Amino acid sequence: MMTPNPQSRPVPAEIQAAPHPFSPAEPRVRARLLRALALLPALGFVLMVLAPPLNHDVAAILNFATRWVGGEALFRDLIDVNPPLIFVLTAVPALIDRFTPLDPVQSWLLCVLACCALSWRFCLRLREGWDEGVVERAVLDALIPLVIVMVAYDVGQREHLMGLFALPYALLAARRAEAMATPRGLAIAVTVAAALAFALKPHFLAVPALVEALVLLRRGPAAALRDRLPWLMAGIWLMYLASLPVFFPDYLGFVVPLVVDFYLSNGGIGLFDVLLTNQLGPALFALAAALALLAWPGAGPRAWMLGCVGVGSFLSAWVQHKGWSYHVVPMAMATALMAGWVAARWVDRNLPAGRAQAAAPGLALAVVVALSVVHLRGESPWRQIWYGALAEGRLTAALKREVAGERLLVLSPDIYPVYPALNYARARSTLRTMNLWVLIGAYQGCPEGVPRYREPSEMSRPEFLVYRTVAEDFARAPPGGVLVAKNSGIARCGAEDFDPIAYFSRHPAFAETWRHYTRVVHMDTYRLYLRED
């Protein structure tokens, strides 16, 4: 008797309907999952942006903008070295705070994330019509949103705002260099946004100078000069310059000479020494390595334009000779995008089409994870995780407990951690400058035989202005408290330290009002004096 062949038995219907374990649907599902995972690093950095603390320089500008919207005169009651455009732009969240339930910090976060989204949208639109390879497309879809927010703690800094709109400007310049048609409204919007971003600091103009020079080389002088977009950008800058003596005469007549005499010499590093700092040095090395990739013939004009943004951003950081972290932000953004773009194009050129298609989502994920690991250092996410234990967190808690919502005279050389502690406590500084930088500039040395504090008749005009206005403002409308740094930021001369209270108490109006501040709250590096009515 023959045994039936098991292979000849009928297959049950439920087994016939089951998908094959290696069906074509599985690679598609895997690719979608990897693309979604590739966006998670950018989302993680967005969460860092939303978590406290706010960047200290951003917080100081926001505090000044809020005071300006509240009625104080910019560059008369509020004296700062920054050109007026950043205050004009930051007045937007200050106005949102005034007319909505949002507080200033929430309003600012809303505005800066809107700028990030706008930059991302610009880049997406400008990529339309390009012959992108499958790896190139996958990498850019994940890399561009990450580059936009990866600076985390420095998001919203002037350098970050410049970098945000320098990226789409570089893509638009590449389209112009290739004579690609771009929707008129999109081209104008990108140009206007970039013009405003480059106008935030005069150093930033190095970026459009290099980009437009490359466009001119690729298109030729006749075609490049007929292009209306660079002229639109130049027109915006000229209008801005023309507006300064009309709307902000005190900036040109008073603040600029003050900056030259008292600010530029504070905290500077030699132009060659700054190249060896732990911020600019590694960023310059990474930029040089990325620029070497442009030697490959397939790099493309888009990468070349990003190279111009990187070099221009380096020049901007270098001439400021400070070596601070946020100075390298646009340089790092351009470097990361340029390197990732060229590498993706190389993979597309050197892998068979089928293998490139299969590898693209995984390669995109690998690129953004690697870049995220590089940037998870120093500032974020450690600032956010340990915020309550850091100086700004402890100071914020003390100010919220003692002087929340009140006016506060701040006698300190610091921006950090005074800001953002004032912002979170909704306390408003009464000092006309963000810190005591004018006094730091006035007392840089220790001349032999000279008294520790100058007499009013011996003071320069800027020092006397600070001396008089602090005392008179203090007496006219006594604030709820006085926050004094234990370290004045001014060099000790012999046995005598510089004591801001002793300095201003020589003014009779200050001395009389100071008698009412008797309660002292001691902190690590500050003393908070409270008024006893």
Short mmCIF file of C-alpha atoms in Angstrom, two decimals:
data_model
loop_
_atom_site.label_atom_id
_atom_site.label_comp_id
_atom_site.label_asym_id
_atom_site.label_seq_id
_atom_site.Cartn_x
_atom_site.Cartn_y
_atom_site.Cartn_z
CA MET A 1 0.00 0.00 0.00
CA MET A 2 1.47 3.33 -0.99
CA THR A 3 1.86 6.16 1.50
CA PRO A 4 0.24 9.41 0.28
CA ASN A 5 2.68 12.20 -0.64
CA PRO A 6 2.27 14.94 1.94
CA GLN A 7 3.01 17.57 -0.72
CA SER A 8 -0.10 16.44 -2.60
CA ARG A 9 -2.45 17.25 0.24
CA PRO A 10 -4.69 20.29 -0.21
CA VAL A 11 -3.42 23.45 1.52
CA PRO A 12 -5.89 24.97 4.02
CA ALA A 13 -7.39 28.30 2.94
CA GLU A 14 -6.05 30.21 5.96
CA ILE A 15 -2.51 29.15 5.08
CA GLN A 16 -3.02 30.09 1.42
CA ALA A 17 -4.09 33.58 2.50
CA ALA A 18 -1.13 34.15 4.84
CA PRO A 19 1.55 36.50 3.45
CA HIS A 20 4.92 35.12 2.58
CA PRO A 21 7.42 35.96 5.37
CA PHE A 22 9.58 37.76 2.80
CA SER A 23 6.81 39.44 0.82
CA PRO A 24 7.50 42.72 -1.04
CA ALA A 25 5.44 44.60 1.58
CA GLU A 26 8.03 44.02 4.30
CA PRO A 27 10.85 46.17 2.83
CA ARG A 28 8.38 49.04 2.33
CA VAL A 29 7.22 48.84 5.95
CA ARG A 30 10.84 48.69 7.14
CA ALA A 31 11.77 51.70 4.99
CA ARG A 32 8.87 53.75 6.42
CA LEU A 33 9.87 52.80 9.96
CA LEU A 34 13.48 53.82 9.36
CA ARG A 35 12.41 57.14 7.83
CA ALA A 36 10.27 57.85 10.89
CA LEU A 37 13.12 56.91 13.22
CA ALA A 38 15.44 59.24 11.29
CA LEU A 39 13.26 62.19 12.31
CA LEU A 40 13.39 61.34 16.02
CA PRO A 41 16.78 63.03 16.66
CA ALA A 42 15.39 66.34 15.37
CA LEU A 43 12.32 65.88 17.58
CA GLY A 44 14.61 65.19 20.55
CA PHE A 45 16.45 68.48 19.99
CA VAL A 46 13.12 70.31 19.70
CA LEU A 47 12.22 68.98 23.15
CA MET A 48 15.54 70.35 24.43
CA VAL A 49 14.64 73.75 22.97
CA LEU A 50 11.27 73.70 24.75
CA ALA A 51 12.78 72.71 28.11
CA PRO A 52 14.41 75.34 30.34
CA PRO A 53 16.78 77.08 30.42
CA LEU A 54 16.42 79.71 27.73
CA ASN A 55 19.73 80.82 26.23
CA HIS A 56 21.13 83.62 28.41
CA ASP A 57 21.84 86.10 25.59
CA VAL A 58 18.44 85.44 24.02
CA ALA A 59 16.82 85.94 27.43
CA ALA A 60 18.62 89.25 27.95
CA ILE A 61 17.47 90.57 24.57
CA LEU A 62 13.93 89.35 25.28
CA ASN A 63 13.96 91.15 28.63
CA PHE A 64 15.05 94.39 26.94
CA ALA A 65 12.44 93.98 24.18
CA THR A 66 9.74 93.49 26.81
CA ARG A 67 10.84 96.67 28.57
CA TRP A 68 10.87 98.52 25.23
CA VAL A 69 7.32 97.40 24.43
CA GLY A 70 6.42 98.46 27.97
CA GLY A 71 7.39 102.07 27.24
CA GLU A 72 11.12 102.48 27.89
CA ALA A 73 13.13 104.12 25.11
CA LEU A 74 15.54 101.90 23.21
CA PHE A 75 19.17 103.16 23.33
CA ARG A 76 18.21 105.89 25.79
CA ASP A 77 16.63 104.04 28.73
CA LEU A 78 17.87 100.69 27.38
CA ILE A 79 21.53 100.83 26.34
CA ASP A 80 23.02 97.83 24.55
CA VAL A 81 25.69 97.09 21.96
CA ASN A 82 23.42 95.12 19.60
CA PRO A 83 22.13 96.90 16.48
CA PRO A 84 18.40 97.63 16.68
CA LEU A 85 17.10 94.94 14.29
CA ILE A 86 17.30 92.11 16.84
CA PHE A 87 15.20 94.17 19.27
CA VAL A 88 12.67 94.96 16.53
CA LEU A 89 12.30 91.25 15.76
CA THR A 90 12.19 90.25 19.43
CA ALA A 91 9.46 92.83 20.01
CA VAL A 92 7.12 90.40 18.21
CA PRO A 93 7.08 87.83 21.06
CA ALA A 94 7.03 90.72 23.54
CA LEU A 95 3.84 92.01 21.90
CA ILE A 96 2.36 88.50 21.86
CA ASP A 97 3.00 88.38 25.61
CA ARG A 98 1.26 91.71 26.05
CA PHE A 99 -1.91 90.84 24.16
CA THR A 100 -2.28 87.07 24.78
CA PRO A 101 -2.23 84.73 27.81
CA LEU A 102 1.27 83.55 26.82
CA ASP A 103 4.23 84.78 28.87
CA PRO A 104 7.35 86.22 27.17
CA VAL A 105 9.28 82.93 27.16
CA GLN A 106 6.35 80.97 25.72
CA SER A 107 5.81 83.67 23.09
CA TRP A 108 9.48 83.57 22.14
CA LEU A 109 9.48 79.78 21.84
CA LEU A 110 6.44 79.99 19.55
CA CYS A 111 8.16 82.53 17.31
CA VAL A 112 11.54 80.79 17.08
CA LEU A 113 10.00 77.39 16.31
CA ALA A 114 7.92 79.11 13.62
CA CYS A 115 11.19 80.40 12.12
CA CYS A 116 12.63 76.86 12.22
CA ALA A 117 9.54 75.50 10.48
CA LEU A 118 9.70 78.27 7.87
CA SER A 119 13.34 77.50 7.09
CA TRP A 120 12.51 73.80 6.73
CA ARG A 121 9.60 74.62 4.43
CA PHE A 122 11.81 76.86 2.30
CA CYS A 123 14.37 74.07 1.90
CA LEU A 124 11.69 71.54 0.93
CA ARG A 125 10.28 73.86 -1.73
CA LEU A 126 13.70 74.72 -3.12
CA ARG A 127 14.61 71.05 -3.54
CA GLU A 128 11.70 70.54 -5.92
CA GLY A 129 12.79 69.79 -9.48
CA TRP A 130 16.31 68.62 -8.56
CA ASP A 131 17.46 65.21 -9.75
CA GLU A 132 18.11 63.79 -6.29
CA GLY A 133 19.29 60.20 -5.89
CA VAL A 134 17.43 57.89 -3.52
CA VAL A 135 20.12 58.10 -0.82
CA GLU A 136 20.48 61.85 -1.31
CA ARG A 137 16.74 62.33 -0.89
CA ALA A 138 16.51 60.14 2.21
CA VAL A 139 19.51 61.79 3.88
CA LEU A 140 18.30 65.33 3.20
CA ASP A 141 14.78 64.57 4.42
CA ALA A 142 16.25 63.63 7.81
CA LEU A 143 19.34 65.84 7.93
CA ILE A 144 17.86 69.27 7.16
CA PRO A 145 15.39 69.34 10.11
CA LEU A 146 18.12 68.08 12.43
CA VAL A 147 20.62 70.73 11.30
CA ILE A 148 17.99 73.43 11.91
CA VAL A 149 17.53 72.58 15.61
CA MET A 150 20.66 70.64 16.61
CA VAL A 151 22.27 73.64 18.36
CA ALA A 152 19.63 73.23 21.11
CA TYR A 153 20.73 75.70 23.85
CA ASP A 154 21.89 78.25 21.25
CA VAL A 155 18.62 78.17 19.29
CA GLY A 156 17.39 81.73 18.81
CA GLN A 157 20.83 83.31 19.05
CA ARG A 158 21.52 85.84 16.29
CA GLU A 159 23.98 83.41 14.69
CA HIS A 160 21.35 80.68 14.71
CA LEU A 161 18.78 82.96 13.08
CA MET A 162 21.33 83.82 10.42
CA GLY A 163 22.11 80.14 9.84
CA LEU A 164 18.41 79.29 9.63
CA PHE A 165 17.88 81.49 6.60
CA ALA A 166 21.36 81.20 5.13
CA LEU A 167 20.63 77.53 4.31
CA PRO A 168 17.61 78.16 2.03
CA TYR A 169 19.40 81.21 0.64
CA ALA A 170 22.29 78.92 -0.39
CA LEU A 171 19.85 76.49 -2.07
CA LEU A 172 18.20 79.38 -3.92
CA ALA A 173 21.64 80.61 -5.02
CA ALA A 174 22.39 77.12 -6.38
CA ARG A 175 19.18 77.22 -8.43
CA ARG A 176 20.12 80.67 -9.71
CA ALA A 177 23.62 79.44 -10.60
CA GLU A 178 22.09 76.57 -12.58
CA ALA A 179 19.51 78.89 -14.21
CA MET A 180 16.66 76.83 -12.70
CA ALA A 181 13.26 78.47 -12.58
CA THR A 182 11.99 79.21 -9.05
CA PRO A 183 8.47 80.41 -8.17
CA ARG A 184 8.68 84.18 -7.83
CA GLY A 185 6.96 84.37 -4.45
CA LEU A 186 9.22 81.71 -2.98
CA ALA A 187 12.38 83.39 -4.30
CA ILE A 188 11.36 86.77 -2.89
CA ALA A 189 10.38 85.33 0.50
CA VAL A 190 13.69 83.47 0.86
CA THR A 191 15.66 86.57 -0.19
CA VAL A 192 13.84 88.91 2.23
CA ALA A 193 14.24 86.48 5.14
CA ALA A 194 17.95 86.05 4.36
CA ALA A 195 18.50 89.80 4.01
CA LEU A 196 17.01 90.42 7.46
CA ALA A 197 19.05 87.58 8.97
CA PHE A 198 22.33 88.87 7.49
CA ALA A 199 21.52 92.38 8.74
CA LEU A 200 21.51 91.24 12.38
CA LYS A 201 25.29 91.75 12.58
CA PRO A 202 27.61 93.48 10.10
CA HIS A 203 29.98 90.47 10.27
CA PHE A 204 27.31 88.27 8.69
CA LEU A 205 27.64 90.06 5.34
CA ALA A 206 30.67 87.87 4.61
CA VAL A 207 28.24 85.03 3.81
CA PRO A 208 26.24 86.69 1.00
CA ALA A 209 29.43 88.26 -0.36
CA LEU A 210 30.97 84.81 -0.93
CA VAL A 211 27.75 83.21 -2.17
CA GLU A 212 27.05 85.96 -4.69
CA ALA A 213 30.66 85.86 -5.88
CA LEU A 214 30.24 82.16 -6.67
CA VAL A 215 26.95 82.80 -8.48
CA LEU A 216 28.69 85.46 -10.55
CA LEU A 217 31.53 83.06 -11.43
CA ARG A 218 29.15 80.30 -12.52
CA ARG A 219 26.66 82.43 -14.46
CA GLY A 220 28.92 85.17 -15.74
CA PRO A 221 28.73 88.89 -14.93
CA ALA A 222 25.98 89.76 -17.43
CA ALA A 223 23.45 87.17 -16.22
CA ALA A 224 24.35 87.60 -12.54
CA LEU A 225 23.96 91.39 -12.64
CA ARG A 226 20.56 91.09 -14.33
CA ASP A 227 19.29 88.98 -11.44
CA ARG A 228 17.01 91.15 -9.31
CA LEU A 229 17.25 89.13 -6.10
CA PRO A 230 20.71 90.38 -4.98
CA TRP A 231 19.58 93.94 -5.67
CA LEU A 232 16.48 93.34 -3.53
CA MET A 233 18.72 92.17 -0.70
CA ALA A 234 21.00 95.18 -1.05
CA GLY A 235 17.97 97.47 -1.10
CA ILE A 236 16.75 96.05 2.21
CA TRP A 237 20.15 96.67 3.80
CA LEU A 238 20.24 100.26 2.51
CA MET A 239 16.74 100.91 3.85
CA TYR A 240 17.79 99.53 7.22
CA LEU A 241 20.86 101.78 7.33
CA ALA A 242 18.80 104.80 6.31
CA SER A 243 16.30 104.07 9.09
CA LEU A 244 18.91 104.21 11.87
CA PRO A 245 19.33 108.01 12.10
CA VAL A 246 15.57 108.43 11.72
CA PHE A 247 14.24 105.88 14.22
CA PHE A 248 17.31 105.12 16.37
CA PRO A 249 19.53 108.25 16.41
CA ASP A 250 20.86 107.41 19.89
CA TYR A 251 22.35 104.18 18.59
CA LEU A 252 24.65 105.97 16.13
CA GLY A 253 25.26 109.06 18.23
CA PHE A 254 25.79 107.46 21.63
CA VAL A 255 25.94 103.64 21.65
CA VAL A 256 28.41 103.11 18.79
CA PRO A 257 31.09 105.40 20.33
CA LEU A 258 30.40 103.72 23.68
CA VAL A 259 30.97 100.28 22.13
CA VAL A 260 34.27 101.41 20.61
CA ASP A 261 35.54 102.88 23.88
CA PHE A 262 34.24 100.40 26.47
CA TYR A 263 33.00 97.14 24.94
CA LEU A 264 35.31 95.91 22.18
CA SER A 265 38.24 95.48 24.55
CA ASN A 266 36.23 93.35 27.02
CA GLY A 267 36.79 89.60 26.81
CA GLY A 268 38.55 89.57 23.46
CA ILE A 269 41.13 87.00 22.35
CA GLY A 270 43.87 87.49 19.77
CA LEU A 271 42.86 86.70 16.21
CA PHE A 272 45.22 83.74 16.06
CA ASP A 273 44.67 82.60 19.64
CA VAL A 274 40.94 82.34 19.03
CA LEU A 275 41.57 79.69 16.36
CA LEU A 276 42.81 77.38 19.13
CA THR A 277 39.80 77.75 21.43
CA ASN A 278 37.74 74.65 22.19
CA GLN A 279 34.81 76.01 20.17
CA LEU A 280 36.26 77.59 17.04
CA GLY A 281 39.19 75.17 16.68
CA PRO A 282 37.17 71.93 16.24
CA ALA A 283 34.56 73.73 14.12
CA LEU A 284 37.29 75.01 11.80
CA PHE A 285 38.81 71.52 11.52
CA ALA A 286 35.41 70.02 10.64
CA LEU A 287 34.79 72.75 8.05
CA ALA A 288 38.18 72.15 6.42
CA ALA A 289 37.48 68.40 6.22
CA ALA A 290 34.06 69.04 4.67
CA LEU A 291 35.49 71.53 2.17
CA ALA A 292 37.95 68.84 1.03
CA LEU A 293 34.93 66.81 -0.14
CA LEU A 294 34.18 69.52 -2.71
CA ALA A 295 37.20 68.32 -4.70
CA TRP A 296 35.02 65.42 -5.86
CA PRO A 297 33.55 66.43 -9.26
CA GLY A 298 30.10 65.14 -8.34
CA ALA A 299 29.73 67.34 -5.26
CA GLY A 300 27.40 69.73 -7.10
CA PRO A 301 26.72 73.47 -6.88
CA ARG A 302 24.46 73.11 -3.82
CA ALA A 303 27.33 71.80 -1.73
CA TRP A 304 29.59 74.55 -3.08
CA MET A 305 27.08 77.20 -2.00
CA LEU A 306 26.92 75.64 1.47
CA GLY A 307 30.73 75.74 1.50
CA CYS A 308 30.53 79.50 0.93
CA VAL A 309 28.09 79.79 3.84
CA GLY A 310 30.52 77.81 6.03
CA VAL A 311 33.55 79.92 5.09
CA GLY A 312 31.62 83.19 5.46
CA SER A 313 30.35 82.08 8.86
CA PHE A 314 33.90 81.24 9.91
CA LEU A 315 35.09 84.72 8.92
CA SER A 316 32.19 86.22 10.89
CA ALA A 317 33.14 84.21 13.99
CA TRP A 318 36.84 84.94 13.58
CA VAL A 319 36.59 88.74 13.40
CA GLN A 320 34.56 88.78 16.62
CA HIS A 321 37.64 87.16 18.29
CA LYS A 322 35.66 85.85 21.28
CA GLY A 323 35.56 82.10 20.65
CA TRP A 324 32.09 81.70 22.16
CA SER A 325 29.95 78.66 21.40
CA TYR A 326 27.18 80.43 19.53
CA HIS A 327 29.62 82.14 17.16
CA VAL A 328 30.29 78.81 15.41
CA VAL A 329 26.59 77.84 15.08
CA PRO A 330 26.02 78.77 11.39
CA MET A 331 29.44 77.37 10.54
CA ALA A 332 28.49 74.03 12.14
CA MET A 333 25.08 73.99 10.44
CA ALA A 334 26.56 74.54 6.97
CA THR A 335 29.37 72.05 7.59
CA ALA A 336 27.03 69.24 8.66
CA LEU A 337 24.62 69.73 5.76
CA MET A 338 27.39 70.07 3.18
CA ALA A 339 29.24 66.94 4.34
CA GLY A 340 26.07 64.85 4.55
CA TRP A 341 24.91 66.03 1.13
CA VAL A 342 28.17 65.24 -0.65
CA ALA A 343 28.49 61.83 1.05
CA ALA A 344 24.93 60.91 0.04
CA ARG A 345 25.56 61.89 -3.58
CA TRP A 346 28.75 59.79 -3.60
CA VAL A 347 26.86 56.72 -2.33
CA ASP A 348 24.20 57.21 -5.02
CA ARG A 349 26.88 57.31 -7.70
CA ASN A 350 28.75 54.23 -6.47
CA LEU A 351 26.00 51.79 -5.44
CA PRO A 352 23.80 49.87 -7.88
CA ALA A 353 20.30 51.33 -8.05
CA GLY A 354 18.69 48.41 -6.23
CA ARG A 355 21.18 48.39 -3.38
CA ALA A 356 20.99 52.17 -3.04
CA GLN A 357 17.19 51.98 -2.82
CA ALA A 358 17.39 49.37 -0.08
CA ALA A 359 20.17 51.09 1.85
CA ALA A 360 18.85 54.69 1.70
CA PRO A 361 16.60 54.71 4.84
CA GLY A 362 19.25 52.98 6.98
CA LEU A 363 22.00 55.31 5.79
CA ALA A 364 19.85 58.37 6.54
CA LEU A 365 19.24 57.08 10.06
CA ALA A 366 22.96 56.41 10.55
CA VAL A 367 23.88 59.94 9.42
CA VAL A 368 21.49 61.74 11.79
CA VAL A 369 22.35 59.47 14.74
CA ALA A 370 26.07 60.09 14.21
CA LEU A 371 25.54 63.85 13.96
CA SER A 372 23.34 63.84 17.08
CA VAL A 373 25.99 61.99 19.07
CA VAL A 374 28.58 64.59 18.06
CA HIS A 375 26.33 67.41 19.30
CA LEU A 376 25.29 65.75 22.56
CA ARG A 377 28.12 67.42 24.39
CA GLY A 378 28.72 70.42 26.60
CA GLU A 379 25.46 72.31 26.60
CA SER A 380 22.59 69.96 25.78
CA PRO A 381 20.84 67.89 27.02
CA TRP A 382 22.82 68.21 30.23
CA ARG A 383 21.73 71.79 30.86
CA GLN A 384 18.11 70.75 30.55
CA ILE A 385 18.46 67.59 32.66
CA TRP A 386 20.33 69.27 35.52
CA TYR A 387 18.68 72.68 35.22
CA GLY A 388 17.38 72.77 38.80
CA ALA A 389 20.85 72.11 40.20
CA LEU A 390 22.68 74.59 37.95
CA ALA A 391 23.35 78.23 38.79
CA GLU A 392 20.48 79.60 36.71
CA GLY A 393 18.03 77.08 38.18
CA ARG A 394 18.96 77.92 41.77
CA LEU A 395 18.87 81.66 41.08
CA THR A 396 15.52 81.33 39.32
CA ALA A 397 14.03 79.50 42.32
CA ALA A 398 15.27 82.22 44.70
CA LEU A 399 13.94 85.08 42.55
CA LYS A 400 10.56 83.36 42.10
CA ARG A 401 10.32 82.93 45.86
CA GLU A 402 11.41 86.44 46.85
CA VAL A 403 10.72 88.95 44.03
CA ALA A 404 8.46 87.26 41.44
CA GLY A 405 6.89 89.86 39.13
CA GLU A 406 8.75 92.78 40.76
CA ARG A 407 11.27 95.32 39.56
CA LEU A 408 14.88 94.54 40.43
CA LEU A 409 18.13 96.52 40.31
CA VAL A 410 20.84 94.14 39.12
CA LEU A 411 24.44 95.12 39.92
CA SER A 412 26.37 92.33 38.24
CA PRO A 413 28.96 91.80 35.49
CA ASP A 414 27.07 88.73 34.31
CA ILE A 415 24.54 88.00 31.61
CA TYR A 416 24.45 84.34 32.71
CA PRO A 417 22.85 83.30 35.07
CA VAL A 418 20.99 86.56 35.74
CA TYR A 419 19.25 85.86 32.46
CA PRO A 420 17.12 83.75 32.04
CA ALA A 421 16.45 83.75 35.82
CA LEU A 422 14.84 87.20 35.54
CA ASN A 423 12.67 86.01 32.64
CA TYR A 424 11.37 82.94 34.47
CA ALA A 425 10.65 84.99 37.61
CA ARG A 426 8.96 87.64 35.41
CA ALA A 427 11.15 90.20 37.20
CA ARG A 428 12.12 93.34 35.32
CA SER A 429 15.60 94.80 35.63
CA THR A 430 15.80 98.55 36.22
CA LEU A 431 19.43 98.84 35.08
CA ARG A 432 19.73 100.69 31.78
CA THR A 433 22.37 98.25 30.54
CA MET A 434 22.11 94.46 30.62
CA ASN A 435 25.01 94.30 33.09
CA LEU A 436 27.81 96.54 34.38
CA TRP A 437 29.89 96.34 31.20
CA VAL A 438 30.43 100.12 31.09
CA LEU A 439 32.03 100.11 34.55
CA ILE A 440 34.11 97.04 33.64
CA GLY A 441 35.41 98.96 30.63
CA ALA A 442 36.05 102.10 32.71
CA TYR A 443 38.03 100.30 35.46
CA GLN A 444 40.32 97.98 33.53
CA GLY A 445 43.59 98.84 35.25
CA CYS A 446 44.94 99.88 38.62
CA PRO A 447 46.90 103.13 38.13
CA GLU A 448 49.30 103.74 40.99
CA GLY A 449 48.18 106.34 43.52
CA VAL A 450 44.69 106.68 42.03
CA PRO A 451 41.67 106.28 44.39
CA ARG A 452 39.62 103.08 43.96
CA TYR A 453 36.60 105.04 42.73
CA ARG A 454 36.80 108.16 40.59
CA GLU A 455 35.13 111.33 41.73
CA PRO A 456 32.21 112.44 39.51
CA SER A 457 34.27 115.31 38.15
CA GLU A 458 36.95 112.86 36.99
CA MET A 459 34.59 110.39 35.31
CA SER A 460 34.19 110.04 31.56
CA ARG A 461 30.77 110.90 30.17
CA PRO A 462 29.63 107.24 29.87
CA GLU A 463 30.79 106.35 33.40
CA PHE A 464 29.11 109.41 34.86
CA LEU A 465 25.91 108.55 32.98
CA VAL A 466 25.85 105.11 34.61
CA TYR A 467 26.73 106.54 38.02
CA ARG A 468 24.02 109.22 37.84
CA THR A 469 21.20 107.25 36.22
CA VAL A 470 21.55 104.20 38.48
CA ALA A 471 21.36 106.43 41.57
CA GLU A 472 18.53 108.64 40.28
CA ASP A 473 16.44 105.76 38.89
CA PHE A 474 16.92 103.88 42.17
CA ALA A 475 15.75 106.84 44.26
CA ARG A 476 12.87 107.87 41.99
CA ALA A 477 11.20 104.44 41.88
CA PRO A 478 12.79 102.06 44.41
CA PRO A 479 12.62 98.47 43.14
CA GLY A 480 11.51 95.50 45.19
CA GLY A 481 15.05 94.22 45.52
CA VAL A 482 18.70 94.69 44.60
CA LEU A 483 20.67 91.72 43.26
CA VAL A 484 24.43 92.13 43.76
CA ALA A 485 27.11 89.79 42.41
CA LYS A 486 29.77 88.83 44.94
CA ASN A 487 32.31 89.08 42.12
CA SER A 488 32.11 92.52 40.51
CA GLY A 489 33.99 91.40 37.38
CA ILE A 490 36.44 94.30 37.92
CA ALA A 491 40.06 93.59 38.78
CA ARG A 492 41.04 93.86 42.42
CA CYS A 493 43.49 96.69 43.10
CA GLY A 494 45.75 95.82 46.00
CA ALA A 495 43.61 95.06 49.05
CA GLU A 496 40.59 96.86 47.64
CA ASP A 497 37.92 95.03 45.69
CA PHE A 498 35.36 96.91 43.61
CA ASP A 499 32.10 97.05 45.57
CA PRO A 500 29.14 98.30 43.47
CA ILE A 501 27.16 99.28 46.58
CA ALA A 502 30.05 101.36 47.93
CA TYR A 503 30.58 102.87 44.47
CA PHE A 504 26.98 104.04 44.02
CA SER A 505 26.45 104.95 47.69
CA ARG A 506 28.70 107.97 47.16
CA HIS A 507 25.67 109.48 45.41
CA PRO A 508 23.39 110.98 48.09
CA ALA A 509 20.17 109.84 46.38
CA PHE A 510 21.37 106.23 46.23
CA ALA A 511 22.67 106.28 49.82
CA GLU A 512 19.39 107.60 51.21
CA THR A 513 17.29 105.02 49.38
CA TRP A 514 19.68 102.19 50.20
CA ARG A 515 18.93 102.57 53.94
CA HIS A 516 15.55 100.87 53.34
CA TYR A 517 17.10 97.63 52.04
CA THR A 518 17.91 95.62 55.14
CA ARG A 519 16.94 92.00 54.53
CA VAL A 520 19.61 89.92 52.82
CA VAL A 521 19.17 86.60 51.02
CA HIS A 522 22.54 84.88 50.55
CA MET A 523 23.16 82.68 47.50
CA ASP A 524 26.24 81.00 46.07
CA THR A 525 27.52 83.96 44.06
CA TYR A 526 24.88 86.63 44.70
CA ARG A 527 23.29 88.58 47.49
CA LEU A 528 19.67 89.70 47.20
CA TYR A 529 18.73 92.76 49.24
CA LEU A 530 14.99 93.27 49.86
CA ARG A 531 13.25 96.53 50.64
CA GLU A 532 11.61 96.81 54.03
CA ASP A 533 8.80 99.38 53.88
#
